């Protein structure tokens, strides 16, 4: 009810010609603003001077990186409407990019935790950094939203044949392998990555040592029964490849704190409740976020809406991760994503007008007040009925 009222007030402000403009330099009500863009679409070259500007992710890159997940649904709807994948360059993105450019990859993988209030743009900050990793030829291990693994009570759950007390999510694991292959197909075809171990799946099927890593991926996709074990194997092999400097690995996990939740919506065939710690996928991604390997980087986000953390009153990592999660990821570099500055607010409203999504330039001060410069609330208020 509160959000509906907020949207209604926002709509009336957008359409009221007599409203006072947010800035003294606001355009006349009969004009459309021109979006403040940068022509530099390579994240490696983004600097502090470009904060608040919009940049377009080339469609060829966006189709590879985000076709199977990685962007919030509401933002995906805007992409379809506007006909382009356009991200704002935020201070949090620039901060992480500066760190990555100065990283000594011969040392253990540095962990970053992106945090902030709900709706401030943590997932889009991660998307910006993902584009950087793609451009710079990292092998990407990306989980678009962890809670998606655990939220659907009809997800297939089977007891693991190889890990006592654990359960596999075969279809979810196979879908993740497809996402992994799509994002990394180009770089994997260029690298020589023969696996170290032989993997025996049954009496007739095996993947011998010396096979290319892509054979493990395709086996998990084609034989869904073994998809979870293939994910475990791929992550184990990649840690060794990275430490041997055969590749650089970029780990990006959105909603990481869901891995440390107390429950899920999943149940086994005998109606046993499943916790995140029982799932083999959880074990795989807890393994890759350890600091026992080199030539890589780990970036995760934590959020209230991930799993069962909505009741907490703090957005800080120590509360969202809990004692176990905090100890697992510590030490890490925290990076906060904040609400829009006035410059960023004007920039995104200029973009909406440039796309003919808003009709007027007036009412900006009121929109700022109503949404508290929160990016998600502003997008929602300015969205379609």
Coordinates of N, CA, C and O in Angstrom, one line a residue, residues 103-270:
X103 N 45.9 -4.6 -8.2 CA 46.0 -5.8 -7.5 C 47.2 -6.6 -7.9 O 47.5 -6.7 -9.1
X104 N 47.9 -7.2 -6.9 CA 49.0 -8.2 -7.2 C 48.4 -9.6 -7.2 O 48.1 -10.2 -6.2
X105 N 48.2 -10.1 -8.4 CA 47.4 -11.4 -8.5 C 48.3 -12.6 -8.2 O 47.8 -13.7 -8.2
X106 N 49.5 -12.4 -7.9 CA 50.4 -13.5 -7.4 C 50.1 -13.8 -5.9 O 50.5 -14.9 -5.4
X107 N 49.3 -13.0 -5.3 CA 49.0 -13.2 -3.9 C 47.6 -13.8 -3.8 O 46.9 -13.9 -4.8
X108 N 47.2 -14.4 -2.6 CA 45.9 -15.0 -2.5 C 44.8 -14.1 -2.9 O 44.9 -12.8 -2.8
X109 N 43.7 -14.7 -3.4 CA 42.6 -13.9 -4.0 C 42.0 -13.0 -2.9 O 41.7 -13.4 -1.8
X110 N 41.9 -11.7 -3.3 CA 41.3 -10.7 -2.4 C 39.8 -10.8 -2.5 O 39.2 -10.9 -3.6
X111 N 39.1 -10.7 -1.4 CA 37.7 -10.8 -1.3 C 37.1 -9.4 -1.1 O 37.6 -8.6 -0.3
X112 N 36.1 -9.0 -1.9 CA 35.3 -7.7 -1.7 C 33.9 -8.1 -1.4 O 33.3 -8.9 -2.0
X113 N 33.3 -7.3 -0.4 CA 31.9 -7.4 -0.1 C 31.2 -6.1 -0.4 O 31.5 -5.1 0.2
X114 N 30.3 -6.2 -1.4 CA 29.5 -5.0 -1.7 C 28.2 -5.0 -0.8 O 27.5 -6.0 -0.8
X115 N 28.0 -3.9 -0.1 CA 26.9 -3.8 0.7 C 26.2 -2.5 0.6 O 26.8 -1.5 0.0
X116 N 25.0 -2.3 1.2 CA 24.3 -1.1 1.1 C 22.8 -1.3 1.3 O 22.4 -2.4 1.4
X117 N 22.1 -0.2 1.5 CA 20.7 -0.3 1.8 C 20.0 -0.9 0.5 O 20.5 -0.8 -0.6
X118 N 18.8 -1.5 0.8 CA 18.1 -2.2 -0.3 C 17.7 -1.2 -1.4 O 17.3 -0.1 -1.2
X119 N 18.0 -1.6 -2.6 CA 17.6 -0.8 -3.8 C 18.6 0.2 -4.2 O 18.4 1.1 -5.1
X120 N 19.8 0.2 -3.6 CA 20.8 1.3 -3.9 C 21.7 0.9 -5.1 O 22.4 1.8 -5.6
X121 N 21.6 -0.3 -5.6 CA 22.3 -0.6 -6.9 C 23.5 -1.6 -6.7 O 24.4 -1.5 -7.5
X122 N 23.4 -2.5 -5.8 CA 24.5 -3.4 -5.6 C 24.6 -4.4 -6.8 O 25.8 -4.6 -7.2
X123 N 23.5 -4.9 -7.3 CA 23.6 -5.8 -8.4 C 24.1 -5.1 -9.7 O 24.8 -5.8 -10.4
X124 N 23.7 -3.9 -9.9 CA 24.2 -3.2 -11.1 C 25.7 -2.8 -10.9 O 26.4 -2.7 -11.9
X125 N 26.1 -2.5 -9.7 CA 27.6 -2.3 -9.5 C 28.3 -3.6 -9.9 O 29.4 -3.5 -10.5
X126 N 27.8 -4.7 -9.4 CA 28.4 -6.0 -9.8 C 28.4 -6.2 -11.3 O 29.4 -6.7 -11.8
X127 N 27.3 -5.8 -11.9 CA 27.2 -6.0 -13.4 C 28.3 -5.2 -14.1 O 28.9 -5.6 -15.1
X128 N 28.6 -4.0 -13.6 CA 29.6 -3.1 -14.2 C 31.0 -3.8 -14.0 O 31.8 -3.8 -15.0
X129 N 31.3 -4.3 -12.9 CA 32.5 -5.0 -12.6 C 32.7 -6.3 -13.4 O 33.7 -6.7 -13.9
X130 N 31.5 -7.0 -13.6 CA 31.5 -8.2 -14.5 C 32.0 -7.8 -15.9 O 32.7 -8.6 -16.5
X131 N 31.5 -6.7 -16.4 CA 31.9 -6.3 -17.7 C 33.4 -6.0 -17.8 O 34.0 -6.4 -18.8
X132 N 33.9 -5.5 -16.8 CA 35.4 -5.3 -16.7 C 36.1 -6.6 -16.8 O 37.1 -6.8 -17.5
X133 N 35.6 -7.6 -16.0 CA 36.2 -8.9 -16.0 C 36.2 -9.6 -17.4 O 37.1 -10.2 -17.9
X134 N 35.0 -9.4 -18.1 CA 34.8 -10.0 -19.4 C 35.8 -9.3 -20.4 O 36.4 -10.0 -21.2
X135 N 35.9 -8.0 -20.3 CA 36.8 -7.3 -21.3 C 38.3 -7.7 -21.0 O 39.1 -7.8 -22.0
X136 N 38.6 -8.0 -19.8 CA 40.0 -8.3 -19.4 C 40.3 -9.8 -19.4 O 41.3 -10.2 -18.7
X137 N 39.5 -10.6 -20.0 CA 39.8 -12.0 -20.2 C 39.9 -12.8 -18.9 O 40.8 -13.7 -18.8
X138 N 39.1 -12.5 -17.9 CA 39.0 -13.4 -16.8 C 38.1 -14.6 -17.1 O 37.1 -14.4 -17.9
X139 N 38.3 -15.7 -16.5 CA 37.3 -16.8 -16.5 C 36.3 -16.4 -15.4 O 36.7 -16.2 -14.2
X140 N 35.0 -16.3 -15.7 CA 34.0 -15.8 -14.8 C 33.2 -16.9 -14.2 O 32.7 -17.7 -14.9
X141 N 33.2 -16.9 -12.8 CA 32.3 -17.8 -12.1 C 31.3 -16.9 -11.4 O 31.5 -16.3 -10.4
X142 N 30.1 -16.8 -12.1 CA 29.1 -15.8 -11.7 C 27.8 -16.5 -11.2 O 27.3 -17.4 -11.9
X143 N 27.3 -16.2 -10.1 CA 26.0 -16.6 -9.6 C 25.1 -15.4 -9.5 O 25.3 -14.5 -8.7
X144 N 24.1 -15.3 -10.4 CA 23.3 -14.1 -10.5 C 22.5 -13.8 -9.3 O 22.4 -12.6 -8.9
X145 N 21.9 -14.8 -8.6 CA 21.2 -14.5 -7.3 C 21.0 -15.8 -6.6 O 20.3 -16.7 -7.0
X146 N 21.8 -16.0 -5.5 CA 21.8 -17.2 -4.8 C 20.5 -17.7 -4.4 O 20.2 -18.9 -4.5
X147 N 19.6 -16.9 -3.9 CA 18.4 -17.3 -3.3 C 17.5 -18.0 -4.4 O 16.6 -18.7 -4.0
X148 N 17.7 -17.7 -5.6 CA 17.0 -18.4 -6.7 C 17.1 -19.9 -6.6 O 16.3 -20.7 -7.1
X149 N 18.3 -20.4 -6.1 CA 18.5 -21.8 -5.9 C 17.5 -22.4 -4.9 O 17.1 -23.6 -5.0
X150 N 17.2 -21.6 -3.9 CA 16.5 -22.2 -2.7 C 15.0 -21.8 -2.6 O 14.3 -22.3 -1.7
X151 N 14.6 -20.9 -3.4 CA 13.2 -20.2 -3.2 C 12.1 -21.1 -3.7 O 11.0 -21.1 -3.1
X152 N 12.3 -21.9 -4.7 CA 11.2 -22.6 -5.3 C 11.0 -24.0 -4.7 O 11.9 -24.9 -4.9
X153 N 10.0 -24.2 -4.0 CA 9.8 -25.5 -3.3 C 9.6 -26.7 -4.2 O 9.7 -27.8 -3.8
X154 N 9.4 -26.4 -5.5 CA 9.2 -27.5 -6.5 C 10.5 -27.9 -7.2 O 10.6 -28.7 -8.1
X155 N 11.6 -27.2 -6.8 CA 12.9 -27.5 -7.4 C 13.3 -29.0 -7.1 O 13.1 -29.5 -6.0
X156 N 13.8 -29.7 -8.1 CA 14.2 -31.1 -7.9 C 15.4 -31.2 -6.9 O 16.4 -30.5 -7.1
X157 N 15.2 -32.0 -5.9 CA 16.2 -32.2 -4.9 C 16.5 -33.7 -4.8 O 15.5 -34.5 -4.6
X158 N 17.7 -34.1 -4.9 CA 18.1 -35.6 -4.8 C 19.3 -35.7 -3.8 O 20.1 -34.8 -3.8
X159 N 19.3 -36.8 -3.1 CA 20.5 -37.0 -2.2 C 21.7 -37.3 -3.1 O 21.7 -38.0 -4.1
X160 N 22.8 -36.7 -2.6 CA 24.1 -36.8 -3.4 C 24.6 -38.3 -3.2 O 24.7 -38.8 -2.1
X161 N 25.1 -38.8 -4.3 CA 25.6 -40.2 -4.3 C 27.1 -40.2 -3.9 O 27.7 -41.2 -3.6
X162 N 27.7 -39.0 -3.9 CA 29.2 -38.9 -3.7 C 29.5 -38.1 -2.4 O 30.6 -38.2 -1.9
X163 N 28.5 -37.4 -1.8 CA 28.8 -36.6 -0.6 C 27.7 -36.9 0.4 O 26.6 -36.5 0.3
X164 N 28.1 -37.7 1.4 CA 27.1 -38.2 2.4 C 26.5 -37.0 3.2 O 27.2 -36.1 3.6
X165 N 25.2 -37.0 3.3 CA 24.5 -36.0 4.0 C 24.2 -34.8 3.2 O 23.5 -33.8 3.7
X166 N 24.6 -34.8 2.0 CA 24.4 -33.6 1.1 C 23.3 -33.9 0.1 O 23.0 -35.1 -0.2
X167 N 22.7 -32.8 -0.5 CA 21.8 -33.0 -1.6 C 22.2 -32.3 -2.8 O 22.9 -31.2 -2.7
X168 N 21.8 -32.8 -4.0 CA 22.1 -32.1 -5.3 C 20.9 -31.4 -5.8 O 19.7 -31.9 -5.5
X169 N 21.1 -30.4 -6.5 CA 20.0 -29.7 -7.3 C 20.4 -29.8 -8.8 O 21.0 -28.9 -9.4
X170 N 20.0 -31.0 -9.4 CA 20.5 -31.3 -10.7 C 20.2 -30.3 -11.8 O 21.0 -29.8 -12.6
X171 N 18.9 -29.8 -11.8 CA 18.5 -28.9 -12.9 C 19.1 -27.5 -12.6 O 19.6 -26.9 -13.6
X172 N 19.1 -27.1 -11.4 CA 19.7 -25.8 -11.1 C 21.2 -25.8 -11.4 O 21.8 -24.8 -12.0
X173 N 21.9 -26.9 -11.1 CA 23.3 -27.0 -11.4 C 23.6 -27.0 -12.9 O 24.5 -26.4 -13.4
X174 N 22.7 -27.7 -13.7 CA 22.8 -27.7 -15.1 C 22.6 -26.3 -15.7 O 23.3 -25.9 -16.7
X175 N 21.6 -25.6 -15.2 CA 21.4 -24.3 -15.7 C 22.6 -23.3 -15.4 O 22.9 -22.5 -16.2
X176 N 23.2 -23.5 -14.2 CA 24.4 -22.7 -13.9 C 25.5 -23.0 -14.9 O 26.2 -22.1 -15.4
X177 N 25.7 -24.3 -15.2 CA 26.7 -24.7 -16.2 C 26.5 -24.0 -17.6 O 27.5 -23.6 -18.2
X178 N 25.3 -23.9 -18.0 CA 25.0 -23.3 -19.3 C 25.3 -21.8 -19.2 O 25.9 -21.2 -20.1
X179 N 25.0 -21.2 -18.1 CA 25.4 -19.8 -17.8 C 26.9 -19.6 -17.9 O 27.4 -18.7 -18.5
X180 N 27.6 -20.5 -17.2 CA 29.1 -20.5 -17.1 C 29.7 -20.6 -18.5 O 30.6 -19.9 -18.9
X181 N 29.2 -21.6 -19.3 CA 29.7 -21.8 -20.6 C 29.4 -20.6 -21.6 O 30.3 -20.3 -22.3
X182 N 28.2 -20.0 -21.5 CA 27.9 -18.9 -22.3 C 28.9 -17.7 -22.0 O 29.4 -17.1 -23.0
X183 N 29.1 -17.4 -20.8 CA 30.0 -16.3 -20.4 C 31.4 -16.5 -20.7 O 32.2 -15.6 -21.0
X184 N 31.9 -17.8 -20.8 CA 33.3 -18.1 -20.9 C 33.7 -18.9 -22.2 O 34.8 -19.3 -22.3
X185 N 32.7 -19.1 -23.1 CA 33.0 -19.9 -24.2 C 34.2 -19.4 -25.0 O 35.1 -20.2 -25.5
X186 N 34.3 -18.1 -25.2 CA 35.3 -17.5 -26.0 C 36.7 -17.7 -25.4 O 37.6 -18.2 -26.0
X187 N 36.8 -17.4 -24.1 CA 38.1 -17.5 -23.4 C 38.5 -18.9 -23.2 O 39.7 -19.3 -23.4
X188 N 37.6 -19.8 -23.0 CA 37.9 -21.2 -22.8 C 38.4 -21.8 -24.1 O 39.3 -22.7 -24.1
X189 N 37.9 -21.4 -25.2 CA 38.4 -21.9 -26.5 C 39.8 -21.5 -26.9 O 40.5 -22.1 -27.7
X190 N 40.3 -20.4 -26.2 CA 41.6 -19.9 -26.5 C 42.6 -20.4 -25.5 O 43.8 -20.4 -25.8
X191 N 42.2 -21.0 -24.4 CA 43.2 -21.5 -23.3 C 43.3 -23.0 -23.4 O 42.4 -23.7 -23.7
X192 N 44.5 -23.4 -23.1 CA 44.8 -24.9 -22.9 C 44.6 -25.2 -21.5 O 45.5 -25.0 -20.7
X193 N 43.5 -25.9 -21.1 CA 43.2 -26.2 -19.7 C 42.9 -27.7 -19.6 O 41.7 -28.1 -19.4
X194 N 43.9 -28.5 -19.6 CA 43.7 -30.0 -19.4 C 43.4 -30.3 -17.9 O 44.2 -29.9 -17.1
X195 N 42.4 -31.0 -17.6 CA 42.1 -31.3 -16.2 C 43.1 -32.2 -15.6 O 43.7 -33.1 -16.3
X196 N 43.3 -32.1 -14.3 CA 44.3 -32.9 -13.6 C 43.9 -34.3 -13.2 O 44.7 -35.2 -13.2
X197 N 42.6 -34.4 -12.9 CA 42.1 -35.7 -12.4 C 41.2 -36.4 -13.4 O 40.7 -35.8 -14.3
X198 N 41.0 -37.7 -13.2 CA 40.0 -38.4 -13.9 C 38.7 -38.5 -13.1 O 38.8 -38.7 -11.9
X199 N 37.6 -38.3 -13.8 CA 36.3 -38.4 -13.1 C 35.5 -39.5 -13.7 O 35.2 -39.5 -14.9
X200 N 35.2 -40.5 -12.8 CA 34.4 -41.6 -13.2 C 33.0 -41.4 -12.7 O 32.7 -41.3 -11.5
X201 N 32.0 -41.4 -13.7 CA 30.6 -41.1 -13.4 C 29.8 -42.4 -13.2 O 29.0 -42.4 -12.3
X202 N 30.1 -43.4 -14.0 CA 29.5 -44.7 -13.8 C 30.4 -45.7 -14.5 O 31.5 -45.4 -15.0
X203 N 29.9 -46.9 -14.7 CA 30.7 -48.0 -15.3 C 31.1 -47.7 -16.8 O 32.1 -48.2 -17.3
X204 N 30.3 -46.9 -17.4 CA 30.5 -46.6 -18.9 C 31.0 -45.2 -19.2 O 31.5 -45.0 -20.3
X205 N 30.8 -44.3 -18.2 CA 31.1 -42.9 -18.5 C 32.2 -42.4 -17.6 O 32.2 -42.6 -16.4
X206 N 33.1 -41.7 -18.2 CA 34.2 -41.1 -17.4 C 34.8 -39.9 -18.2 O 34.7 -39.8 -19.4
X207 N 35.4 -39.0 -17.5 CA 36.2 -37.9 -18.1 C 37.6 -38.0 -17.7 O 38.0 -37.7 -16.5
X208 N 38.5 -38.5 -18.6 CA 39.9 -38.8 -18.2 C 40.7 -37.6 -18.0 O 40.4 -36.5 -18.5
X209 N 41.7 -37.7 -17.2 CA 42.7 -36.6 -17.0 C 43.3 -36.3 -18.3 O 43.5 -37.1 -19.2
X210 N 43.5 -35.0 -18.5 CA 44.0 -34.5 -19.8 C 43.0 -34.0 -20.7 O 43.3 -33.3 -21.7
X211 N 41.7 -34.3 -20.4 CA 40.6 -33.7 -21.2 C 40.5 -32.2 -21.0 O 40.9 -31.7 -19.9
X212 N 40.0 -31.5 -21.9 CA 39.8 -30.1 -21.8 C 38.7 -29.8 -20.8 O 37.7 -30.6 -20.6
X213 N 38.8 -28.7 -20.1 CA 37.8 -28.3 -19.1 C 36.4 -28.3 -19.6 O 35.4 -28.6 -18.9
X214 N 36.3 -27.9 -20.9 CA 34.9 -27.8 -21.5 C 34.2 -29.1 -21.6 O 33.0 -29.2 -21.6
X215 N 35.0 -30.2 -21.5 CA 34.3 -31.6 -21.5 C 33.6 -31.8 -20.2 O 32.5 -32.5 -20.2
X216 N 34.1 -31.3 -19.1 CA 33.4 -31.4 -17.8 C 32.1 -30.6 -17.9 O 31.1 -31.0 -17.4
X217 N 32.2 -29.4 -18.5 CA 31.0 -28.5 -18.6 C 29.9 -29.2 -19.4 O 28.8 -29.3 -19.0
X218 N 30.3 -29.6 -20.6 CA 29.3 -30.2 -21.5 C 28.7 -31.5 -20.9 O 27.5 -31.8 -21.2
X219 N 29.5 -32.3 -20.2 CA 29.0 -33.5 -19.6 C 27.9 -33.2 -18.6 O 26.9 -33.8 -18.5
X220 N 28.2 -32.1 -17.7 CA 27.2 -31.8 -16.8 C 25.9 -31.2 -17.4 O 24.8 -31.4 -16.8
X221 N 26.0 -30.6 -18.5 CA 24.8 -30.0 -19.2 C 24.0 -31.2 -19.8 O 22.8 -31.2 -19.8
X222 N 24.7 -32.1 -20.5 CA 24.1 -33.2 -21.2 C 23.6 -34.3 -20.2 O 22.6 -35.0 -20.5
X223 N 24.3 -34.5 -19.1 CA 23.9 -35.5 -18.1 C 23.6 -34.8 -16.8 O 24.4 -34.7 -15.9
X224 N 22.4 -34.4 -16.7 CA 21.9 -33.5 -15.6 C 22.2 -34.2 -14.3 O 22.4 -33.6 -13.3
X225 N 22.1 -35.5 -14.3 CA 22.3 -36.3 -13.0 C 23.6 -36.0 -12.4 O 23.8 -36.0 -11.1
X226 N 24.6 -35.7 -13.2 CA 26.0 -35.4 -12.7 C 26.4 -34.0 -12.7 O 27.5 -33.6 -12.5
X227 N 25.4 -33.1 -12.9 CA 25.7 -31.7 -13.0 C 26.3 -31.1 -11.8 O 27.3 -30.3 -11.8
X228 N 25.8 -31.4 -10.6 CA 26.3 -30.9 -9.4 C 27.8 -31.3 -9.1 O 28.6 -30.5 -8.7
X229 N 28.1 -32.6 -9.4 CA 29.5 -33.0 -9.3 C 30.4 -32.4 -10.3 O 31.6 -32.1 -10.0
X230 N 29.9 -32.1 -11.4 CA 30.7 -31.4 -12.5 C 31.0 -30.0 -12.0 O 32.1 -29.5 -12.2
X231 N 30.1 -29.3 -11.3 CA 30.3 -27.9 -10.8 C 31.4 -28.0 -9.8 O 32.4 -27.2 -9.8
X232 N 31.4 -29.0 -8.9 CA 32.4 -29.1 -7.9 C 33.8 -29.4 -8.5 O 34.8 -28.8 -8.1
X233 N 33.8 -30.2 -9.5 CA 35.0 -30.6 -10.2 C 35.6 -29.3 -11.0 O 36.8 -29.1 -10.9
X234 N 34.7 -28.6 -11.6 CA 35.2 -27.4 -12.4 C 35.8 -26.4 -11.5 O 36.9 -25.8 -11.8
X235 N 35.2 -26.1 -10.3 CA 35.7 -25.1 -9.4 C 37.0 -25.6 -8.8 O 38.0 -24.8 -8.7
X236 N 37.2 -26.9 -8.5 CA 38.4 -27.4 -8.0 C 39.5 -27.3 -9.0 O 40.7 -26.9 -8.7
X237 N 39.2 -27.6 -10.3 CA 40.2 -27.5 -11.3 C 40.6 -26.1 -11.6 O 41.8 -25.8 -11.8
X238 N 39.6 -25.2 -11.6 CA 39.9 -23.7 -11.9 C 40.8 -23.1 -10.8 O 41.7 -22.3 -11.1
X239 N 40.7 -23.6 -9.5 CA 41.6 -23.0 -8.5 C 43.0 -23.4 -8.8 O 43.9 -22.6 -8.6
X240 N 43.2 -24.6 -9.3 CA 44.6 -25.1 -9.6 C 45.1 -24.4 -10.8 O 46.3 -23.9 -10.9
X241 N 44.3 -24.2 -11.9 CA 44.7 -23.5 -13.1 C 45.1 -22.1 -12.7 O 46.1 -21.6 -13.2
X242 N 44.3 -21.4 -11.9 CA 44.6 -20.0 -11.6 C 45.9 -19.9 -10.8 O 46.8 -19.1 -11.0
X243 N 46.1 -20.8 -9.8 CA 47.3 -20.8 -9.0 C 48.5 -21.1 -9.8 O 49.6 -20.6 -9.5
X244 N 48.4 -21.9 -10.9 CA 49.5 -22.1 -11.8 C 49.6 -21.1 -12.9 O 50.4 -21.2 -13.8
X245 N 48.8 -20.0 -12.8 CA 48.8 -18.9 -13.7 C 48.5 -19.3 -15.2 O 49.0 -18.6 -16.1
X246 N 47.7 -20.3 -15.3 CA 47.2 -20.6 -16.6 C 46.0 -19.8 -17.0 O 45.6 -19.8 -18.2
X247 N 45.4 -19.2 -16.1 CA 44.2 -18.3 -16.3 C 44.0 -17.4 -15.1 O 44.6 -17.6 -14.1
X248 N 43.2 -16.4 -15.3 CA 42.7 -15.5 -14.2 C 41.2 -15.8 -14.0 O 40.5 -15.9 -14.9
X249 N 40.9 -15.9 -12.7 CA 39.5 -16.3 -12.4 C 38.8 -15.2 -11.6 O 39.4 -14.6 -10.6
X250 N 37.6 -14.8 -12.0 CA 36.8 -13.8 -11.4 C 35.5 -14.4 -10.8 O 34.7 -15.0 -11.6
X251 N 35.4 -14.4 -9.5 CA 34.2 -14.9 -8.8 C 33.3 -13.8 -8.5 O 33.7 -12.8 -7.8
X252 N 32.0 -13.9 -8.9 CA 31.0 -12.9 -8.6 C 29.8 -13.5 -8.1 O 29.2 -14.3 -8.9
X253 N 29.4 -13.3 -6.9 CA 28.2 -13.9 -6.3 C 27.3 -12.9 -5.8 O 27.6 -12.1 -4.8
X254 N 26.1 -12.8 -6.3 CA 25.1 -11.8 -5.9 C 24.1 -12.5 -4.8 O 23.6 -13.6 -5.1
X255 N 24.0 -11.8 -3.7 CA 23.2 -12.4 -2.6 C 23.9 -13.5 -1.8 O 23.3 -14.5 -1.4
X256 N 25.2 -13.3 -1.6 CA 26.1 -14.3 -1.0 C 25.6 -14.8 0.4 O 25.8 -15.9 0.7
X257 N 25.0 -13.9 1.1 CA 24.6 -14.2 2.5 C 23.6 -15.3 2.5 O 23.4 -16.0 3.6
X258 N 22.9 -15.6 1.4 CA 21.9 -16.7 1.4 C 22.6 -18.1 1.6 O 21.9 -19.0 2.1
X259 N 23.9 -18.2 1.3 CA 24.6 -19.4 1.6 C 24.7 -19.8 3.1 O 25.0 -20.9 3.4
X260 N 24.5 -18.8 3.9 CA 24.6 -19.0 5.3 C 23.3 -18.9 6.1 O 23.3 -18.7 7.3
X261 N 22.2 -19.0 5.3 CA 20.9 -18.9 5.9 C 20.6 -20.1 6.7 O 21.3 -21.2 6.7
X262 N 19.5 -20.1 7.5 CA 19.1 -21.2 8.4 C 18.2 -22.2 7.7 O 18.0 -23.3 8.2
X263 N 17.5 -21.7 6.7 CA 16.6 -22.6 6.0 C 16.3 -22.2 4.6 O 16.7 -21.1 4.1
X264 N 15.7 -23.1 3.8 CA 15.3 -22.8 2.4 C 13.8 -23.2 2.3 O 13.2 -23.7 3.2
X265 N 13.3 -23.1 1.1 CA 12.0 -23.6 0.8 C 12.0 -25.0 0.2 O 11.0 -25.6 -0.2
X266 N 13.2 -25.6 0.1 CA 13.4 -26.9 -0.5 C 13.1 -28.1 0.5 O 13.4 -27.9 1.7
X267 N 12.7 -29.2 0.0 CA 12.5 -30.4 0.7 C 12.9 -31.6 -0.1 O 12.7 -31.6 -1.3
X268 N 13.4 -32.6 0.5 CA 13.8 -33.8 -0.2 C 12.5 -34.6 -0.5 O 11.4 -34.3 -0.1
X269 N 12.7 -35.8 -1.2 CA 11.5 -36.6 -1.5 C 10.8 -37.1 -0.3 O 9.6 -37.4 -0.3
X270 N 11.6 -37.3 0.8 CA 11.0 -37.8 2.1 C 10.6 -36.7 3.0 O 10.4 -36.9 4.2

